[in-house]
Tab-separated table of C-alpha atoms in Angstrom:
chain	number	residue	atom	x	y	z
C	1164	UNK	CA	0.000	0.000	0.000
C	1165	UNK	CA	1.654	3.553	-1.078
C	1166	UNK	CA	0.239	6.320	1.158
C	1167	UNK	CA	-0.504	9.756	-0.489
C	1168	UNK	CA	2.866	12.040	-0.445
C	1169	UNK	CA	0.601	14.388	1.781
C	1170	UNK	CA	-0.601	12.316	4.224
C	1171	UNK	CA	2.718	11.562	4.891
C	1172	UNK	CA	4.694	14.881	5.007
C	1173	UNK	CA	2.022	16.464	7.218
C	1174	UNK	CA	3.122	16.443	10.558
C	1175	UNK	CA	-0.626	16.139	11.389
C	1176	UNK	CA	-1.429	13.501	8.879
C	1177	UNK	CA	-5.134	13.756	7.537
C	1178	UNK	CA	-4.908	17.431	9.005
C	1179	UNK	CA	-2.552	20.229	7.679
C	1180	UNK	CA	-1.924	22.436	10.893
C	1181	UNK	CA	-2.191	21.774	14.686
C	1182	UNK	CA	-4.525	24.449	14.680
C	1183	UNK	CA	-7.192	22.290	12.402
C	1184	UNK	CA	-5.947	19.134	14.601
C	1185	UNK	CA	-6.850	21.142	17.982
C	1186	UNK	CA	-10.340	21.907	16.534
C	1187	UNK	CA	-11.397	18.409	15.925
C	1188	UNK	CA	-10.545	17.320	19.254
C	1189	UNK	CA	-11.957	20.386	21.043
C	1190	UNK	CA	-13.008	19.256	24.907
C	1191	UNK	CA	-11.593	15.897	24.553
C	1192	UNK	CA	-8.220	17.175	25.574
C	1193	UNK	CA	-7.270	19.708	28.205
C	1194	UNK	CA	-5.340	22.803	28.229
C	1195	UNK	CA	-1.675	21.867	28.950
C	1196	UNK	CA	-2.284	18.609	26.191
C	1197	UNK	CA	-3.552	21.131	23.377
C	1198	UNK	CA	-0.191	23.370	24.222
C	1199	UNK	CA	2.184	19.851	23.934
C	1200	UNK	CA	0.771	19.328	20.176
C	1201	UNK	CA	1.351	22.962	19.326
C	1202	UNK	CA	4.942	22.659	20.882
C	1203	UNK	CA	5.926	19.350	19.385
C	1204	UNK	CA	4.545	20.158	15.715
C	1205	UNK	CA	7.031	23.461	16.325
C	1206	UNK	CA	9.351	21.644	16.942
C	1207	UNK	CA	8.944	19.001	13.482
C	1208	UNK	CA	7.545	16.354	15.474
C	1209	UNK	CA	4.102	14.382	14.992
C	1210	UNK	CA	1.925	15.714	18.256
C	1211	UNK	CA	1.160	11.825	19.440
C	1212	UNK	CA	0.258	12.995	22.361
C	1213	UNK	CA	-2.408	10.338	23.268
C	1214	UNK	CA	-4.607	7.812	22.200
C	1215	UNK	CA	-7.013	10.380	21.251
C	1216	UNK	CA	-4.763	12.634	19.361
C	1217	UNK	CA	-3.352	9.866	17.470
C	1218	UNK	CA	-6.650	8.325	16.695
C	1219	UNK	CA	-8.056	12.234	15.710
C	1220	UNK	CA	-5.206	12.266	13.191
C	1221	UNK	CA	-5.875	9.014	11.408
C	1222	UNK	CA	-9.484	9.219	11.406
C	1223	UNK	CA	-9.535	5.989	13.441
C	1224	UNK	CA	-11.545	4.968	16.681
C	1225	UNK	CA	-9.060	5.222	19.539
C	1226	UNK	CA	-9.858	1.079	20.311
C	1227	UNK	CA	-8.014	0.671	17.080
C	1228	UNK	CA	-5.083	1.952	18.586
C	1229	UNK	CA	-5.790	0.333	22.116
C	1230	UNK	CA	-5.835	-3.257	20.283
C	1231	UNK	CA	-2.511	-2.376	18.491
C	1232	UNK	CA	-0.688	-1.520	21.474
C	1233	UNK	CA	-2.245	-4.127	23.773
C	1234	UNK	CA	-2.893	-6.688	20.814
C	1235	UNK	CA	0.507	-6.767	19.096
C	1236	UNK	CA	0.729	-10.009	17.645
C	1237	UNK	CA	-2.169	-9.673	15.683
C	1238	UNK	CA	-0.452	-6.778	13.775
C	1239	UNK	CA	2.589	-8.146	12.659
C	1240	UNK	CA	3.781	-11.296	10.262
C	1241	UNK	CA	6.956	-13.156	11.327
C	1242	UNK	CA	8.865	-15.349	8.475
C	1243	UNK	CA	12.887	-15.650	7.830
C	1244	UNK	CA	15.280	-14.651	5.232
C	1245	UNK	CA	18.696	-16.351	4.097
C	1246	UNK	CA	21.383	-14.030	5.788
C	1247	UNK	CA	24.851	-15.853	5.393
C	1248	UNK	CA	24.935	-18.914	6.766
C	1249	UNK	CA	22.077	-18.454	8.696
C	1250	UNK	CA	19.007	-16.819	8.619
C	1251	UNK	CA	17.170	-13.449	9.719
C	1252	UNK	CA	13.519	-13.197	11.533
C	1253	UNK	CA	11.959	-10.931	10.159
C	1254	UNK	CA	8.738	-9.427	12.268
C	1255	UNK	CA	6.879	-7.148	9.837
C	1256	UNK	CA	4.155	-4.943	11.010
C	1257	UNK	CA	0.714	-5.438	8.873
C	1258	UNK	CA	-1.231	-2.621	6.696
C	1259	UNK	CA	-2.542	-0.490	9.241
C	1260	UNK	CA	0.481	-0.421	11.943
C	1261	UNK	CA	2.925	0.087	8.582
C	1262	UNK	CA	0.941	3.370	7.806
C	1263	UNK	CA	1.461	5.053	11.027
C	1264	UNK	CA	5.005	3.780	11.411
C	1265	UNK	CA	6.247	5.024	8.132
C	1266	UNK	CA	4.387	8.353	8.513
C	1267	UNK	CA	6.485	8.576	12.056
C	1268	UNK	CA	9.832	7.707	10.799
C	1269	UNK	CA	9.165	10.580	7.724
C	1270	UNK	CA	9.044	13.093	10.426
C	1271	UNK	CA	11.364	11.432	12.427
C	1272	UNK	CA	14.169	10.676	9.738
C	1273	UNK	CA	13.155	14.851	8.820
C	1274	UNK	CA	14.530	16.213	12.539
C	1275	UNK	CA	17.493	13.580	12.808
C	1276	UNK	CA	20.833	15.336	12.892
C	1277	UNK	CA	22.986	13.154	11.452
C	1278	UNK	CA	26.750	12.988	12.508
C	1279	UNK	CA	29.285	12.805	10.421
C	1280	UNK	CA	30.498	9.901	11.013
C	1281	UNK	CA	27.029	8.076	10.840
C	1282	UNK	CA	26.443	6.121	7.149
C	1283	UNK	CA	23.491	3.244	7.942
C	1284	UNK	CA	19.706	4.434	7.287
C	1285	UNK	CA	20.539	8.050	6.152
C	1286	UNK	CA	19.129	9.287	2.817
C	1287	UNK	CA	21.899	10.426	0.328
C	1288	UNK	CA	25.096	8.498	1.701
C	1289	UNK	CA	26.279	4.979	1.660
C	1290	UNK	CA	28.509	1.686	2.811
C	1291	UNK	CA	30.754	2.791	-0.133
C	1292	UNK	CA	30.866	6.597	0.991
C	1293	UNK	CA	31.394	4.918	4.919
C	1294	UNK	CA	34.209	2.642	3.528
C	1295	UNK	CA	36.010	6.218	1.480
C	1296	UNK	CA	36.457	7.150	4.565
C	1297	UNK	CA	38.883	4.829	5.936
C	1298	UNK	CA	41.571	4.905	2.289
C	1299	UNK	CA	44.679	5.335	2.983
C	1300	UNK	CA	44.646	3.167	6.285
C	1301	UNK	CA	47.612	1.450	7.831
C	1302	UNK	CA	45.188	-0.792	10.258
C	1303	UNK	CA	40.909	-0.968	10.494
C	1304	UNK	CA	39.354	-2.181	12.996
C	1305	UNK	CA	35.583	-3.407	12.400
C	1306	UNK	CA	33.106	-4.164	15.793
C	1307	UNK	CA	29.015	-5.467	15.285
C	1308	UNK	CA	26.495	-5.089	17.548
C	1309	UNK	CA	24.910	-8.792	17.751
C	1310	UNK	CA	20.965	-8.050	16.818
C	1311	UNK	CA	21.063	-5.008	16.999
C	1312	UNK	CA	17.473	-4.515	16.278
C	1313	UNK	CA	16.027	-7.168	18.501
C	1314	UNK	CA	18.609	-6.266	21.354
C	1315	UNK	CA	17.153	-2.441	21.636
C	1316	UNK	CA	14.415	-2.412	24.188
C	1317	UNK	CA	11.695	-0.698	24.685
C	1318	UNK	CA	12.300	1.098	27.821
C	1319	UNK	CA	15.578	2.791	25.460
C	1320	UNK	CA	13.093	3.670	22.580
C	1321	UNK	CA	10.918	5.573	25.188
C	1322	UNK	CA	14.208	7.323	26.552
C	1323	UNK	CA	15.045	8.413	23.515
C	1324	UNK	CA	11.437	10.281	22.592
C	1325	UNK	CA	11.438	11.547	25.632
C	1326	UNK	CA	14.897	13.162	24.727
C	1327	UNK	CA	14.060	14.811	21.783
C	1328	UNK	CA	10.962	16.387	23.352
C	1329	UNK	CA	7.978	13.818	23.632
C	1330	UNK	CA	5.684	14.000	26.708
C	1331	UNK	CA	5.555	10.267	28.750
C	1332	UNK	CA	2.653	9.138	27.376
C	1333	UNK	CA	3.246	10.084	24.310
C	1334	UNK	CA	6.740	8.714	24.191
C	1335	UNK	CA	5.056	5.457	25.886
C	1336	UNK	CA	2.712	5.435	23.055
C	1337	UNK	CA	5.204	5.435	20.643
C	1338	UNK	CA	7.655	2.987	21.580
C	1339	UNK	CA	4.550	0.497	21.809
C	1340	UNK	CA	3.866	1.271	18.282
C	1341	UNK	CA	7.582	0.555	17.079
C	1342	UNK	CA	8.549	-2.702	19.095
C	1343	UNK	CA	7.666	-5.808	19.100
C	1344	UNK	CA	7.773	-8.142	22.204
C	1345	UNK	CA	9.640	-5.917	23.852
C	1346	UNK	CA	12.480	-4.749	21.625
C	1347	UNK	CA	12.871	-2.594	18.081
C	1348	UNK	CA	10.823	-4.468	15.559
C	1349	UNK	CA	13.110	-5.884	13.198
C	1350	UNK	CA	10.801	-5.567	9.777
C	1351	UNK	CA	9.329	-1.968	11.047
C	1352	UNK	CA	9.611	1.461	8.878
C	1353	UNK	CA	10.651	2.969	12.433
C	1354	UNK	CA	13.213	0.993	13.551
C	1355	UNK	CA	16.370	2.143	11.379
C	1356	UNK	CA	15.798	6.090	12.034
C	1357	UNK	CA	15.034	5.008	15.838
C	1358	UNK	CA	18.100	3.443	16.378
C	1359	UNK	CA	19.983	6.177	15.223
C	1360	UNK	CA	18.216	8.427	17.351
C	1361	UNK	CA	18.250	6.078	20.283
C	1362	UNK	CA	22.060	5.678	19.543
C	1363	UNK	CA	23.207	9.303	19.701
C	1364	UNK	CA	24.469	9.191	22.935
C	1365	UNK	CA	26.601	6.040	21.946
C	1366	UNK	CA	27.832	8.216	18.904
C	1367	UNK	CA	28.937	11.060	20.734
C	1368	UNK	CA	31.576	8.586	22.747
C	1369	UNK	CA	32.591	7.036	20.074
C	1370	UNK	CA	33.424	10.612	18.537
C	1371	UNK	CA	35.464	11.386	21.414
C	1372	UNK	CA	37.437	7.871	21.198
C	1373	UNK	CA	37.957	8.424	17.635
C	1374	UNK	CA	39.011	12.062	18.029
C	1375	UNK	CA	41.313	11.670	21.358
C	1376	UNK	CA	43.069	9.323	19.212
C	1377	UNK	CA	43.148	11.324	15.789
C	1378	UNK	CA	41.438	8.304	14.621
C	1379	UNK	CA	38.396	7.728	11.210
C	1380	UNK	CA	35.903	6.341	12.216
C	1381	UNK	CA	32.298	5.249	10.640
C	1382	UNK	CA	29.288	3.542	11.499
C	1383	UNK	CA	27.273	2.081	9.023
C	1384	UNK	CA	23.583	0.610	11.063
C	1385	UNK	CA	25.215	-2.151	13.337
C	1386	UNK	CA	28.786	-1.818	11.793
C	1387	UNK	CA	31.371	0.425	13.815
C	1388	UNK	CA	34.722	0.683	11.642
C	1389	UNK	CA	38.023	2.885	13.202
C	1390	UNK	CA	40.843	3.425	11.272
C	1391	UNK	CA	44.486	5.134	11.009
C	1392	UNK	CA	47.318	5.915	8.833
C	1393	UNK	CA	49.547	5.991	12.171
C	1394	UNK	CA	50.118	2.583	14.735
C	1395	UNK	CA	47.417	1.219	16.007
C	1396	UNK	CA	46.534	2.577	19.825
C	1397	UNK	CA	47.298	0.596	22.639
C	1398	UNK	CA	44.322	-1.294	24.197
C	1399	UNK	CA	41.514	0.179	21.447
C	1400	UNK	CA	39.448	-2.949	20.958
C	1401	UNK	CA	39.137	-2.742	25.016
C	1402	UNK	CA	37.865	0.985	25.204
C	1403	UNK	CA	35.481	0.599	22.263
C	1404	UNK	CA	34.158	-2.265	23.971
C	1405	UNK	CA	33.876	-0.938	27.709
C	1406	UNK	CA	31.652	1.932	26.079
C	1407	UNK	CA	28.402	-1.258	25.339
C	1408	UNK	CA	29.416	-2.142	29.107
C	1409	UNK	CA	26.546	0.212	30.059
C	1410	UNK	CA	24.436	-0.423	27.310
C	1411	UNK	CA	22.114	-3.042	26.368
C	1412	UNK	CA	23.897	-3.571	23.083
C	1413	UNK	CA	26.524	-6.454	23.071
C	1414	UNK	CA	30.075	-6.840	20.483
C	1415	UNK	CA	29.941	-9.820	18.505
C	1416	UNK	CA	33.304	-11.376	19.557
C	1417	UNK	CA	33.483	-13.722	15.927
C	1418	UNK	CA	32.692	-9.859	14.123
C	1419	UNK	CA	35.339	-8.331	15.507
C	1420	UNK	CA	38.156	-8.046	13.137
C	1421	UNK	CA	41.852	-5.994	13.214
C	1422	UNK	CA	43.364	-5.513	9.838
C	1423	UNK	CA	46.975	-4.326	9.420
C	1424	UNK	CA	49.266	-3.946	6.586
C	1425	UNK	CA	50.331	-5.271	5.009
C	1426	UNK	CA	47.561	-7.510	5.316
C	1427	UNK	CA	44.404	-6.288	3.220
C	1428	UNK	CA	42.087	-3.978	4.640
C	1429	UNK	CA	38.473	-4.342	4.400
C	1430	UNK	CA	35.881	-1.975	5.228
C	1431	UNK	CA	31.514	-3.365	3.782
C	1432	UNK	CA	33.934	-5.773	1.601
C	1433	UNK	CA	35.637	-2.872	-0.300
C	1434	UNK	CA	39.413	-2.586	0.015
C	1435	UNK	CA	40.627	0.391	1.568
C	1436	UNK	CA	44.697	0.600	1.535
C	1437	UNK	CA	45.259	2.764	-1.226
C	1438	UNK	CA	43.784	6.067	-2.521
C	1439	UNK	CA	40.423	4.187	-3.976
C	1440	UNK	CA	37.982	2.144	-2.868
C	1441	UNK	CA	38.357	-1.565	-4.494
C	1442	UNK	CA	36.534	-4.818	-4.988
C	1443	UNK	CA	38.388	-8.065	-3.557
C	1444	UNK	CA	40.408	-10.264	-6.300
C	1445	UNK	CA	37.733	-12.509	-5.513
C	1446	UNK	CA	35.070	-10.872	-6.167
C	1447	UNK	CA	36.195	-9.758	-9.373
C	1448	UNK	CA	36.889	-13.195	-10.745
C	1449	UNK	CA	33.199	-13.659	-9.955
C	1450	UNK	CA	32.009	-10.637	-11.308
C	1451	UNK	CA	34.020	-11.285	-14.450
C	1452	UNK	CA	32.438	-14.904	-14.513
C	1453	UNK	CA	28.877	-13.182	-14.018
C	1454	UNK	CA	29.633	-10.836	-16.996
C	1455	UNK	CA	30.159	-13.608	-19.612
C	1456	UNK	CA	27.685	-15.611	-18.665
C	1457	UNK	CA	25.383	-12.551	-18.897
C	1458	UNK	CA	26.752	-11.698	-22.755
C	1459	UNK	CA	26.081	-15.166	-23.734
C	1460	UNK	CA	22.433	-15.108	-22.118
C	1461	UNK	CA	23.372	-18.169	-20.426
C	1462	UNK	CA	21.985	-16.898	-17.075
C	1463	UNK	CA	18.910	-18.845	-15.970
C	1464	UNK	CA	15.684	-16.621	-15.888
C	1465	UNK	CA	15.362	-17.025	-11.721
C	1466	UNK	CA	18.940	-16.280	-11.333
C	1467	UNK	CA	18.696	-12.862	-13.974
C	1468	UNK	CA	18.113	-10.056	-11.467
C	1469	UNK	CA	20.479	-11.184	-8.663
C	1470	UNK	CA	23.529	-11.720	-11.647
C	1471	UNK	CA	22.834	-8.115	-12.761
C	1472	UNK	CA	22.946	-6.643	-9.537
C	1473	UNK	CA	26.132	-7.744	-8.558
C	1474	UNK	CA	27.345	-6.041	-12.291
C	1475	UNK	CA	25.091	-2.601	-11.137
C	1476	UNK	CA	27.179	-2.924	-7.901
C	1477	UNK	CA	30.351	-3.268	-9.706
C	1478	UNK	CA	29.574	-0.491	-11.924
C	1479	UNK	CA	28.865	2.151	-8.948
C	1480	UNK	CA	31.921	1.447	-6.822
C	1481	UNK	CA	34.402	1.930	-10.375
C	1482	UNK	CA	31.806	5.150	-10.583
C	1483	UNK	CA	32.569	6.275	-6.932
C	1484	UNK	CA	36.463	5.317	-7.414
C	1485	UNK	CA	36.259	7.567	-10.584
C	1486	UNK	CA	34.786	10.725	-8.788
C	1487	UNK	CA	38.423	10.263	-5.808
C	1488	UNK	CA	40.930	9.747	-9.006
């Protein structure tokens, strides 16, 4: 289902100012409620408020939105997908909790000050841009969060609205709306541009690391890469890892990985020791492999869009290389 471009981009939804939205619910809210929307639509955010304001703004009875928040299972769809070896579960909200997720994480993704050093679920930049980054390096060192997603609870989600200006039960509200059993829905339109909010604070200590250190450094969603062109600090892996020690995020021991020359460096599977970004040897072989196989049309029909994204892929890291040369 594709929402009209206006529903979405009002910060009201089916209402174009908090004035029109304050008129609707007239006596149903009191004074100091009415002044929260006002304040939080100043301020770029969608006025959820309450039950009632939410439900005003869809149109919706508010025991729609009682049933989503104390019926959740009934609004999502769990299934798995391949990832690696293993595979991903995927819990993905159905039609009418999608709609009011992706209209939040339009408004939210809208007030979200990105750093600079933040790549993963920000409009405009990429892995490859994240990976540019780090050229030149004489070591990289790459950390994961394990499940990142499903290892962000609730109780953080409602911390973090109520740090960028949301009311408690408004902030309650939403965190309901975005998570799933407890933790960030991994499936949901909110839960990339959440965890980047929710991860600011995180962001602003790994900043300091990187810059006590005169260290590059990039996160890409999950994926936390710092790099140098001088040695490699004493005792790094151990201070990046005593900043989770407080968190409810966790390193993924068998992710972490220290690269030095001459050794080859990898940052999202690109090389980075040199002035350009690179594919792998291997890679190459295959892409080269995928490429005659694709000029003979001897690519089965099933197998046709996956073969030709690998050569798109190829064809916008060379483009990206091109632009540093």
């Amino acid at each position: 289902m594709r929402l009209p471009q206006p529903l979405l981009e009002n910060l009201c939804f089916t209402f174009k100012s908090a004035e029109d939205l304050l008129r609707v619910l007239g006596d149903s809210i009191k004074a100091p409620e009415a002044e929260l929307i006002s304040q939080l639509v100043a301020k770029g955010l969608p006025p959820v408020t309450s039950d009632r304001a939410l439900a005003a703004m869809l149109g919706v009875n508010v025991g729609l939105i009682w049933s989503i928040v104390n019926r959740r299972h009934r609004y999502y769809r769990t299934f798995d997908i391949p990832k690696g070896k293993g595979v991903r579960r995927i819990t993905a909200p159905r039609v009418v909790l999608k709609v009011i997720q992706k209209w939040l994480s339009v408004h939210f993704q809208a007030i979200y000050e990105r750093p600079a050093h933040v790549f993963g679920f920000v409009p405009g930049v990429s892995h490859i841009d994240a990976a540019v980054c780090h050229l030149n390096a004489k070591w990289v060192l790459s950390v994961d969060i394990e499940n990142f997603f499903p290892s962000t609870p609730e109780n953080k989600v409602k911390e973090s609205l109520l740090r960028i200006g949301y009311p408690e039960e408004g902030a309650s509200l939403i965190s309901s709306l975005a998570c799933f059993q407890s933790y960030l829905a991994q499936g949901a339109p909110t839960s990339p541009i959440l965890s980047n909010i929710i991860f600011s604070p995180l962001d602003a200590e790994l900043s300091a690391l990187a810059q006590d250190h005169q260290l590059r450094l990039t996160r890409y969603a999950d994926d936390i890469v710092l790099s140098g062109t001088e040695d490699l600090p004493e005792g790094l892996v151990e201070k990046v890892c005593s900043l989770f020690s407080e968190t409810p995020w966790r390193i993924a021991a068998h992710k972490t990985h220290l690269g030095v020359l001459p050794a080859r460096l990898k940052v999202h599977g690109l090389l980075v020791h040199g002035s350009k970004v690179r594919l792998t040897k291997g890679y190459r072989n295959k892409l080269r492999a995928f490429k005659h196989l694709n000029d003979k049309g001897a690519i089965k029909p099933e197998d046709i869009a996956r073969v030709r994204g690998h050569l798109s892929y190829s064809s916008v890291v060379d483009r990206e290389s091109t632009k540093l040369s």
